[in-house]
Amino acid sequence: GLSVTPLQLAHAYLTLATFGEKMPLSILHGTPRRRERVFDHRVVAEVVGMMEQVTTVEGTASQAAVPGYRVAGKTGTARIFASGSYDDERHVAWFAGMVPASDPRVVMVVTVNEPSAGLSGGGVVAAPIFGRVAQKTLLMLGVVPDQQIAGVSRLEAGGAI
């Protein structure tokens, strides 16, 4: 089962996207955000690097990839609890990620309750949705691709958003 809400999961990923600094959530633009360091930026860089492997051709969520951008994320598939036990036929599929991984501008969680068409895994159900929405969002925001950028990323250097 999945025992966190998509908002709670996105908040956790925001902490990774801010290089280990936890900040309060707000729906208001320009709201002052007090940050609290909860992870060392080097540890975050390592974790995000592992999460990038998930979206490669060899990974479980290759369909979350966005051409020209480094994407970091994680898939999930949880059985739904019903009538006192977990149901092998009913699932929640999800993908949570951030892009561009070198300097995250977008954190997103996609959850699909009880997917149909015989598919149930987060990598084949939720990841493609993430990839399409992320691609359009990055375009709308005018975010420069990071896959072709050589050198050290802000994440690896301990930069801040």
PDB file of N, CA and C in Angstrom, residues 49-65 71-76 95 122-124 127-128:
ATOM      1  N   GLY A  49      21.538  11.168  -8.438  1.00  0.00           N
ATOM      2  CA  GLY A  49      22.247  10.429  -9.483  1.00  0.00           C
ATOM      3  C   GLY A  49      21.699   9.025  -9.654  1.00  0.00           C
ATOM      4  N   MET A  50      21.397   8.366  -8.533  1.00  0.00           N
ATOM      5  CA  MET A  50      20.786   7.028  -8.607  1.00  0.00           C
ATOM      6  C   MET A  50      19.387   7.117  -9.220  1.00  0.00           C
ATOM      7  N   MET A  51      18.646   8.151  -8.844  1.00  0.00           N
ATOM      8  CA  MET A  51      17.289   8.315  -9.358  1.00  0.00           C
ATOM      9  C   MET A  51      17.283   8.620 -10.857  1.00  0.00           C
ATOM     10  N   GLU A  52      18.359   9.218 -11.357  1.00  0.00           N
ATOM     11  CA  GLU A  52      18.462   9.456 -12.798  1.00  0.00           C
ATOM     12  C   GLU A  52      18.526   8.144 -13.572  1.00  0.00           C
ATOM     13  N   GLN A  53      19.123   7.132 -12.982  1.00  0.00           N
ATOM     14  CA  GLN A  53      19.244   5.842 -13.660  1.00  0.00           C
ATOM     15  C   GLN A  53      17.873   5.213 -13.926  1.00  0.00           C
ATOM     16  N   VAL A  54      16.881   5.566 -13.126  1.00  0.00           N
ATOM     17  CA  VAL A  54      15.525   5.036 -13.284  1.00  0.00           C
ATOM     18  C   VAL A  54      14.928   5.448 -14.630  1.00  0.00           C
ATOM     19  N   THR A  55      15.323   6.627 -15.129  1.00  0.00           N
ATOM     20  CA  THR A  55      14.717   7.148 -16.362  1.00  0.00           C
ATOM     21  C   THR A  55      15.559   6.894 -17.607  1.00  0.00           C
ATOM     22  N   THR A  56      16.601   6.093 -17.477  1.00  0.00           N
ATOM     23  CA  THR A  56      17.400   5.737 -18.642  1.00  0.00           C
ATOM     24  C   THR A  56      16.741   4.582 -19.382  1.00  0.00           C
ATOM     25  N   VAL A  57      17.277   4.232 -20.525  1.00  0.00           N
ATOM     26  CA  VAL A  57      16.741   3.127 -21.318  1.00  0.00           C
ATOM     27  C   VAL A  57      16.726   1.832 -20.509  1.00  0.00           C
ATOM     28  N   GLU A  58      17.720   1.641 -19.641  1.00  0.00           N
ATOM     29  CA  GLU A  58      17.798   0.433 -18.828  1.00  0.00           C
ATOM     30  C   GLU A  58      16.930   0.515 -17.574  1.00  0.00           C
ATOM     31  N   GLY A  59      16.406   1.684 -17.249  1.00  0.00           N
ATOM     32  CA  GLY A  59      15.662   1.879 -16.013  1.00  0.00           C
ATOM     33  C   GLY A  59      14.211   1.426 -16.096  1.00  0.00           C
ATOM     34  N   THR A  60      13.531   1.498 -14.961  1.00  0.00           N
ATOM     35  CA  THR A  60      12.141   1.065 -14.875  1.00  0.00           C
ATOM     36  C   THR A  60      11.153   2.130 -15.352  1.00  0.00           C
ATOM     37  N   ALA A  61      11.644   3.339 -15.619  1.00  0.00           N
ATOM     38  CA  ALA A  61      10.746   4.423 -16.044  1.00  0.00           C
ATOM     39  C   ALA A  61      11.338   5.203 -17.218  1.00  0.00           C
ATOM     40  N   SER A  62      11.798   4.484 -18.219  1.00  0.00           N
ATOM     41  CA  SER A  62      12.412   5.159 -19.374  1.00  0.00           C
ATOM     42  C   SER A  62      11.435   6.104 -20.067  1.00  0.00           C
ATOM     43  N   GLN A  63      10.138   5.856 -19.921  1.00  0.00           N
ATOM     44  CA  GLN A  63       9.150   6.707 -20.581  1.00  0.00           C
ATOM     45  C   GLN A  63       8.937   8.039 -19.849  1.00  0.00           C
ATOM     46  N   ALA A  64       9.592   8.221 -18.696  1.00  0.00           N
ATOM     47  CA  ALA A  64       9.546   9.508 -17.997  1.00  0.00           C
ATOM     48  C   ALA A  64      10.596  10.460 -18.554  1.00  0.00           C
ATOM     49  N   ALA A  65      11.497   9.951 -19.379  1.00  0.00           N
ATOM     50  CA  ALA A  65      12.570  10.767 -19.935  1.00  0.00           C
ATOM     51  C   ALA A  65      12.004  11.903 -20.777  1.00  0.00           C
ATOM     52  N   VAL A  71      16.388  13.697 -16.098  1.00  0.00           N
ATOM     53  CA  VAL A  71      15.220  13.480 -15.261  1.00  0.00           C
ATOM     54  C   VAL A  71      15.593  12.504 -14.157  1.00  0.00           C
ATOM     55  N   ALA A  72      15.203  12.820 -12.931  1.00  0.00           N
ATOM     56  CA  ALA A  72      15.443  11.934 -11.798  1.00  0.00           C
ATOM     57  C   ALA A  72      14.100  11.600 -11.166  1.00  0.00           C
ATOM     58  N   GLY A  73      13.899  10.338 -10.851  1.00  0.00           N
ATOM     59  CA  GLY A  73      12.616   9.972 -10.253  1.00  0.00           C
ATOM     60  C   GLY A  73      12.579   8.538  -9.783  1.00  0.00           C
ATOM     61  N   LYS A  74      11.396   8.145  -9.352  1.00  0.00           N
ATOM     62  CA  LYS A  74      11.189   6.795  -8.830  1.00  0.00           C
ATOM     63  C   LYS A  74       9.775   6.346  -9.148  1.00  0.00           C
ATOM     64  N   THR A  75       9.661   5.099  -9.551  1.00  0.00           N
ATOM     65  CA  THR A  75       8.354   4.510  -9.819  1.00  0.00           C
ATOM     66  C   THR A  75       7.814   3.862  -8.561  1.00  0.00           C
ATOM     67  N   GLY A  76       6.525   3.602  -8.592  1.00  0.00           N
ATOM     68  CA  GLY A  76       5.914   2.873  -7.504  1.00  0.00           C
ATOM     69  C   GLY A  76       4.640   2.203  -7.962  1.00  0.00           C
ATOM     70  N   PHE A  95       4.561   7.771 -10.261  1.00  0.00           N
ATOM     71  CA  PHE A  95       5.930   8.167 -10.576  1.00  0.00           C
ATOM     72  C   PHE A  95       6.126   9.543  -9.966  1.00  0.00           C
ATOM     73  N   GLY A 122       4.037   1.545 -12.177  1.00  0.00           N
ATOM     74  CA  GLY A 122       4.266   2.981 -12.277  1.00  0.00           C
ATOM     75  C   GLY A 122       5.113   3.377 -13.477  1.00  0.00           C
ATOM     76  N   GLY A 123       6.044   2.509 -13.865  1.00  0.00           N
ATOM     77  CA  GLY A 123       6.921   2.814 -14.997  1.00  0.00           C
ATOM     78  C   GLY A 123       6.221   2.820 -16.342  1.00  0.00           C
ATOM     79  N   VAL A 124       5.141   2.059 -16.462  1.00  0.00           N
ATOM     80  CA  VAL A 124       4.424   2.002 -17.743  1.00  0.00           C
ATOM     81  C   VAL A 124       3.108   2.774 -17.716  1.00  0.00           C
ATOM     82  N   ALA A 127       4.733   6.997 -15.445  1.00  0.00           N
ATOM     83  CA  ALA A 127       5.943   7.625 -15.990  1.00  0.00           C
ATOM     84  C   ALA A 127       5.717   8.310 -17.343  1.00  0.00           C
ATOM     85  N   PRO A 128       4.990   7.705 -18.279  1.00  0.00           N
ATOM     86  CA  PRO A 128       4.764   8.398 -19.553  1.00  0.00           C
ATOM     87  C   PRO A 128       3.981   9.713 -19.382  1.00  0.00           C
TER      88      PRO A 128
END
